[in-house]
XYZ file of C-alpha atoms in Angstrom:
360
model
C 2.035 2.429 0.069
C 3.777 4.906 -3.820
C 4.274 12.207 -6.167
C 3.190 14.878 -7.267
C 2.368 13.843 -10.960
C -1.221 12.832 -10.886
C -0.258 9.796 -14.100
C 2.719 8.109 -12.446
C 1.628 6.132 -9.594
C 4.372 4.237 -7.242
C 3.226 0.718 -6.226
C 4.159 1.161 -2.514
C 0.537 0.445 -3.856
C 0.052 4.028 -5.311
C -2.028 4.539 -7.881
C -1.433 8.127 -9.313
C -4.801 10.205 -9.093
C -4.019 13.533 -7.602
C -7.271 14.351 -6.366
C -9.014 17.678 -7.572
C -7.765 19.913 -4.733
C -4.729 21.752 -5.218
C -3.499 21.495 -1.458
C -0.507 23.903 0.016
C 2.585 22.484 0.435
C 2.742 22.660 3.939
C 0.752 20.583 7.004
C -2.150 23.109 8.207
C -1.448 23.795 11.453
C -3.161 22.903 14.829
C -5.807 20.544 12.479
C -7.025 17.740 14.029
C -6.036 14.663 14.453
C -6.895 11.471 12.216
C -9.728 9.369 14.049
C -8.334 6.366 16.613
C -10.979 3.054 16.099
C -10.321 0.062 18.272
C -11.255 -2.731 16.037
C -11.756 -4.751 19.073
C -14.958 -3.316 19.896
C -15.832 -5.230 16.605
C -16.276 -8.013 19.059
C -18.196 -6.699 21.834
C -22.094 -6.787 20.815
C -22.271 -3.703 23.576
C -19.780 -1.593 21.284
C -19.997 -2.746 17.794
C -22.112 -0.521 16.009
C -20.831 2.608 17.793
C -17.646 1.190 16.005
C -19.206 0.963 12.462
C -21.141 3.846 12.788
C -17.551 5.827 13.631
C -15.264 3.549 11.073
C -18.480 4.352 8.709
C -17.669 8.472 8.822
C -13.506 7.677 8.632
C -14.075 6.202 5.572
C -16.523 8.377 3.903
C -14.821 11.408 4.836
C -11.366 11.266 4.745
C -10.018 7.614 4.301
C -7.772 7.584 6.708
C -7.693 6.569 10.498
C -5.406 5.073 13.487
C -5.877 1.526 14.000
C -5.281 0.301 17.474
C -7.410 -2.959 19.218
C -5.902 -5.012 16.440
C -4.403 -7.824 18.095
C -0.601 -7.498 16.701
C 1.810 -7.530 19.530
C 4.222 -4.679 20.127
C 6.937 -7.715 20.179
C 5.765 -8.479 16.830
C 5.856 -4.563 15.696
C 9.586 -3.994 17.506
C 10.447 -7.045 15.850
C 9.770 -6.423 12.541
C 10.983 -2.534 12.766
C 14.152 -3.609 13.922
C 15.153 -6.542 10.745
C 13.958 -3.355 8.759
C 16.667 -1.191 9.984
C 19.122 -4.553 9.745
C 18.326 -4.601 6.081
C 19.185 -1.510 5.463
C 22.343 -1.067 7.027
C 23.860 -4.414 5.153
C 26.947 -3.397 2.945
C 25.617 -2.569 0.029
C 26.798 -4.930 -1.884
C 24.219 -7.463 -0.103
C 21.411 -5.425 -0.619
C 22.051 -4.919 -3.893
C 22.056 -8.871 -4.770
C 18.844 -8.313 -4.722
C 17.931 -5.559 -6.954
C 15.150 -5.262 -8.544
C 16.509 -5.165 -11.476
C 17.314 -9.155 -11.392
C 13.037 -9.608 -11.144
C 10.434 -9.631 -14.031
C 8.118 -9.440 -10.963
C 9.182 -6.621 -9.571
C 10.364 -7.978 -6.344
C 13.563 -6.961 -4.176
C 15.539 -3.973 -3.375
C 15.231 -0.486 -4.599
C 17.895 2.181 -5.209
C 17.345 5.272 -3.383
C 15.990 7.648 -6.050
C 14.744 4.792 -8.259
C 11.292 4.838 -8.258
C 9.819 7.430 -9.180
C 6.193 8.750 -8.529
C 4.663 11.746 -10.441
C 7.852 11.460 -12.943
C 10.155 12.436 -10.078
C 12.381 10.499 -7.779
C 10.994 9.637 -4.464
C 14.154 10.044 -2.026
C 14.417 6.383 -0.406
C 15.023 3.134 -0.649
C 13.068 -0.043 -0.325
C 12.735 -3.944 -0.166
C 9.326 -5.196 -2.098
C 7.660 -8.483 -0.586
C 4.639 -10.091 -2.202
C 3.243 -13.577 -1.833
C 6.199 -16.409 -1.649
C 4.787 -18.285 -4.813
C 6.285 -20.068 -7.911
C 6.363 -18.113 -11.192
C 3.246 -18.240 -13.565
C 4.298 -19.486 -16.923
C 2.706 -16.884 -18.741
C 1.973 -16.712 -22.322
C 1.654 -14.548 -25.322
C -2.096 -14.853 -24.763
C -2.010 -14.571 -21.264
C -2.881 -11.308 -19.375
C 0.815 -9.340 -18.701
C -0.207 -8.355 -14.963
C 0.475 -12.569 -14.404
C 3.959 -11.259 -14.379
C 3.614 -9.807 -10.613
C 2.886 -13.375 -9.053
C 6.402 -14.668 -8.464
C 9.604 -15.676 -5.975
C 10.773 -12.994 -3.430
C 14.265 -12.036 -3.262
C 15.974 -12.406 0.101
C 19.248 -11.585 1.557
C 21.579 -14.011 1.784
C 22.993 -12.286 4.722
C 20.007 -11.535 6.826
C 18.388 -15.416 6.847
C 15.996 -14.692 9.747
C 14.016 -11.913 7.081
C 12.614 -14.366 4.551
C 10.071 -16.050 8.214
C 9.769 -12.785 9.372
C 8.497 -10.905 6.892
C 6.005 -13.417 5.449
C 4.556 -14.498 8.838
C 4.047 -10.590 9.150
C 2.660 -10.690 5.894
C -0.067 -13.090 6.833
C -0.702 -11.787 10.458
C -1.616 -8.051 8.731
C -3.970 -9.870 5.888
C -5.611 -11.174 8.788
C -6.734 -7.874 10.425
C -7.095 -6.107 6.905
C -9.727 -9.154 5.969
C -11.721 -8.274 9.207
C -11.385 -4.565 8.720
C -12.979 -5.079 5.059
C -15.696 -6.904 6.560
C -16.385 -4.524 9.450
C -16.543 -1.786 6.648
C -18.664 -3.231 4.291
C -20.885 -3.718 7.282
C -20.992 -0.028 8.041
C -21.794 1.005 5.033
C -25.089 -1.481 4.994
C -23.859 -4.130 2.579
C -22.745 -7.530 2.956
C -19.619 -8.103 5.151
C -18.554 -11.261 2.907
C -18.970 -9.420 -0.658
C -15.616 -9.830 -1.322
C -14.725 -13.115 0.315
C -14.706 -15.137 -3.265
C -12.057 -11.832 -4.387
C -9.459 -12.405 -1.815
C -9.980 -16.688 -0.925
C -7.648 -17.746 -3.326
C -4.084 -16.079 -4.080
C -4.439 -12.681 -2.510
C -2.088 -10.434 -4.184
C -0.302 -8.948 -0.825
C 2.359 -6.836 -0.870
C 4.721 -5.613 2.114
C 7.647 -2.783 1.645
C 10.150 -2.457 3.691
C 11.421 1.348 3.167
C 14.066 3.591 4.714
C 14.153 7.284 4.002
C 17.723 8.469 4.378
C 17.239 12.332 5.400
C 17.323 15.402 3.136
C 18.286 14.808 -0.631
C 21.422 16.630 -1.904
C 19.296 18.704 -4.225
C 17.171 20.105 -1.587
C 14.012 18.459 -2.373
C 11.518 17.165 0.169
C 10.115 14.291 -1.508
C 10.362 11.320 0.620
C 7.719 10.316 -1.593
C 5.221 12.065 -3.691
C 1.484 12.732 -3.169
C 0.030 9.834 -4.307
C -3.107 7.830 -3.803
C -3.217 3.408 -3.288
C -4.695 1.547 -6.023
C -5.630 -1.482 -4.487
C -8.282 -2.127 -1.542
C -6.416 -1.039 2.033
C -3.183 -0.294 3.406
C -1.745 -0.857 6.989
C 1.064 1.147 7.825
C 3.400 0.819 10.518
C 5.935 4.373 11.069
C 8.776 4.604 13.174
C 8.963 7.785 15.826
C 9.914 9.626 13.180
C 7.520 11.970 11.349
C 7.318 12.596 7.864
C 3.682 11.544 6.226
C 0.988 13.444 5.330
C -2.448 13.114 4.214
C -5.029 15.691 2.232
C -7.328 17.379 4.448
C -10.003 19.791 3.689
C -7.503 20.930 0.736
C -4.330 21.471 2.637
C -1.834 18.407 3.929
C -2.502 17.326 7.497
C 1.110 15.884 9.328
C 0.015 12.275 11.107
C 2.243 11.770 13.682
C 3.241 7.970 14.859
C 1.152 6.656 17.290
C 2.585 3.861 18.851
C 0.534 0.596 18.923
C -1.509 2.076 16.141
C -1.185 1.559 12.088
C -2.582 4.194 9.910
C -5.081 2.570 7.645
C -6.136 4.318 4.462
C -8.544 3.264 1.239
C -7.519 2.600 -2.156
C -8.646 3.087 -5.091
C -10.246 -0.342 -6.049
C -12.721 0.487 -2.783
C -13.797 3.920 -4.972
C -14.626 1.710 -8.068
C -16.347 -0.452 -5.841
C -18.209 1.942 -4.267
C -19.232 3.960 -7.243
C -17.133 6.771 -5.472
C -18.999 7.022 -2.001
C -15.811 5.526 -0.382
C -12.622 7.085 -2.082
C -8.836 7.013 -1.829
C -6.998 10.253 -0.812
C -4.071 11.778 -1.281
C -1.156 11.410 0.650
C 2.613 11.860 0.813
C 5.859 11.257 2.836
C 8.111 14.815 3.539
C 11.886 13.608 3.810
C 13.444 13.653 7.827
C 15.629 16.948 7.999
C 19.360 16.507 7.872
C 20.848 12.501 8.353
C 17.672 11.534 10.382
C 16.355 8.212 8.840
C 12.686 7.436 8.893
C 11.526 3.424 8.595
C 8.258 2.113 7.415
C 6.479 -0.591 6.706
C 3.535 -0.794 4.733
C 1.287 -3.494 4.128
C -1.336 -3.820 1.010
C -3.694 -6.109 0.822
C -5.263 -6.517 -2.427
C -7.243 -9.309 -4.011
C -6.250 -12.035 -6.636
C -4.518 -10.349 -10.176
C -7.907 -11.407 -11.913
C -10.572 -10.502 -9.694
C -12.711 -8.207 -11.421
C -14.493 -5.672 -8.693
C -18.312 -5.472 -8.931
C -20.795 -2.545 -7.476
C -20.840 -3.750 -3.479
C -25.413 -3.568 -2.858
C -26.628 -1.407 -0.517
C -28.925 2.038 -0.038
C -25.557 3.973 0.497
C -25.628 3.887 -3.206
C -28.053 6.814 -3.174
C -25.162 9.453 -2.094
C -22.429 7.616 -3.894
C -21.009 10.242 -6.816
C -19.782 8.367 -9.218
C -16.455 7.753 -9.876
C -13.950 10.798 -10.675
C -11.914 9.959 -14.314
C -8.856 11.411 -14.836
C -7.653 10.468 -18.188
C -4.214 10.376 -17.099
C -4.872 7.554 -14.549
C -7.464 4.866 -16.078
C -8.734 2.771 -13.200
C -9.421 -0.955 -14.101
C -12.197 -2.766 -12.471
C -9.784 -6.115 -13.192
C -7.552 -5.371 -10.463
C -4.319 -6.962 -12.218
C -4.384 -3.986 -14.356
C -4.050 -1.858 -12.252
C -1.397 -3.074 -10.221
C 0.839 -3.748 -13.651
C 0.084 0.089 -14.423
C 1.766 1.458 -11.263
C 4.780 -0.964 -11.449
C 5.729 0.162 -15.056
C 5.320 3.541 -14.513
C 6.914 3.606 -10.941
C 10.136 1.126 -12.266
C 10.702 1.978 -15.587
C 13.962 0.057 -16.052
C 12.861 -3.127 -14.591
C 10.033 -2.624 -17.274
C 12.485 -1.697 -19.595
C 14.583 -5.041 -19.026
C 11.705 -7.683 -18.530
C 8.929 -6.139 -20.333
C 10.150 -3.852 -23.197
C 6.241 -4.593 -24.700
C 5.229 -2.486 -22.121
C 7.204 0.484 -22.464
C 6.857 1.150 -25.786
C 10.677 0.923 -26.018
């Protein structure tokens, strides 16, 4: 769901954008807490615009909330937490069958201190999960970002991840699809605006990431401060602590909350929004010492070639604008953007698949 460097974006689903406060490097102490929102009040005609009205003021003013009333089992959460932590403690010789490296769509494992964000290392190591689909065959003529649509890679020697995964895949595009809705809604526009954008192909993305403790240099980057360039992210944590988000210019610690995911906008929601809704910061400080931290984040973006529109509504009146940073072009095709923070966050499998992109 990705530090520092405001033009190198991770695709945990980062984009790059540092925003334009300079926070300390340290949480601010005794700050509140992110807002909880029981999306099951959604259903209850009693309770439901109480819960837009509060999901409404999350989203305008910090982008980031706790998720609980969402339906997903804590089975379901214990279950998929616990292959994670199987994954990672396979020989390494299994996990790294699956580089990467071996992908022109970017899927599969991830050296610790290969992806970088900002320009610097983020200090873990990951398994990237999109859609199970077929490769495009994709031409000189045809748009590069068709390269991200592809086969997962799986382990060989942990079967049961391949159903796992994927049904949790589909479970959490579920919820995010009502959670769009229910936000549209509180903003005054139409729920379905961007039904058409995600009907067919969604581009979804699930990491599975460990971060192995402090790195031998010292440095604290679990991963760097980063905003998500597609539409929302769902994260499930472990007990352990570790992210961060901005907050009233200083970075706020979110602790797990069990049964809840942290939910935060991306950027594609700030294009779409002409800026009233907008992605924020955020970052991941490494676990002292040996202590391992797991996570799983979930992105749910639209098809490669859906181009966002201007979502209607009188909110548009207090909407901004959108902030440019020349360093970090945001593309109303979403494709674009998604190839953008792959290149820059993987240079080598750019390098090996994609040279055309790199310049090299």
């Amino acid at each position: 769901m990705p530090s520092a460097h405001p033009s190198s974006p991770s695709p945990s689903a980062p984009s790059s954008a540092s925003s334009s406060a300079s926070p300390s490097s340290s949480a601010a102490p005794g700050a509140p807490s992110l807002p909880v929102l029981d999306l099951s009040q959604a259903d209850d005609p009693a309770l439901r615009d109480s819960f837009r009205k509060e999901l409404h003021a999350a989203a305008r003013d910090s982008g980031f909330l706790h998720l609980v009333g969402h339906g997903v089992t804590a089975a379901e959460t214990e279950r998929i937490l616990a292959l994670t932590r199987e994954f990672f403690a396979l020989p390494e010789a299994d996990r790294l069958a699956v580089s990467n490296l071996n992908s022109p769509h970017f899927r599969g494992y991830t050296r610790i201190g290969h992806e970088l964000t900002g320009g610097a290392s983020d200090w873990r190591d990951q398994l990237d999960v999109g859609a199970e689909r077929a490769a495009r065959d994709v031409g000189p003529d045809d748009p590069a970002y068709l390269w991200l649509e592809g086969p997962n890679q799986w382990p060989a020697a942990l079967p049961e991840l391949r159903d796992v995964v994927l049904e949790w895949q589909s479970r959490l595009a579920a919820v995010a699809h009502r959670l769009l809705r229910e936000l549209l809604a509180s903003i005054g526009a139409p729920a379905d605006f961007f039904d058409d954008a995600f009907a067919d192909r969604p581009h979804l993305h699930t990491k599975l990431i460990r971060y192995p403790g402090s790195a031998p240099t010292g440095t604290d980057q679990g991963v760097g401060a980063h905003k998500d360039y597609g539409f929302l992210t769902l994260l499930l944590q472990d007990s352990v602590g570790g992210l961060q988000v901005v907050r009233d210019g200083a970075f706020l610690d979110v602790p797990p909350m069990p049964g809840a995911f942290v939910v935060n906008l991306g950027e594609l929601l700030e294009i779409a929004t002409e800026g009233y809704l907008t992605a924020t910061d955020h970052r991941v400080v490494s676990p002292a010492g040996s202590v391992e931290r797991f996570s799983v984040p979930f992105f749910y973006n639209p098809r490669l070639d859906a181009v966002i529109e201007t979502v209607p509504g009188d909110y548009l009146d207090a909407a901004p604008g959108i902030a440019h940073d020349a360093s970090n072009p945001l593309h109303a095709e979403y494709g674009r953007n998604e190839l953008k923070g792959w290149v820059r966050a993987h240079p080598a499998v750019a390098r090996r698949w994609h040279p055309e992109l790199t310049g090299a």
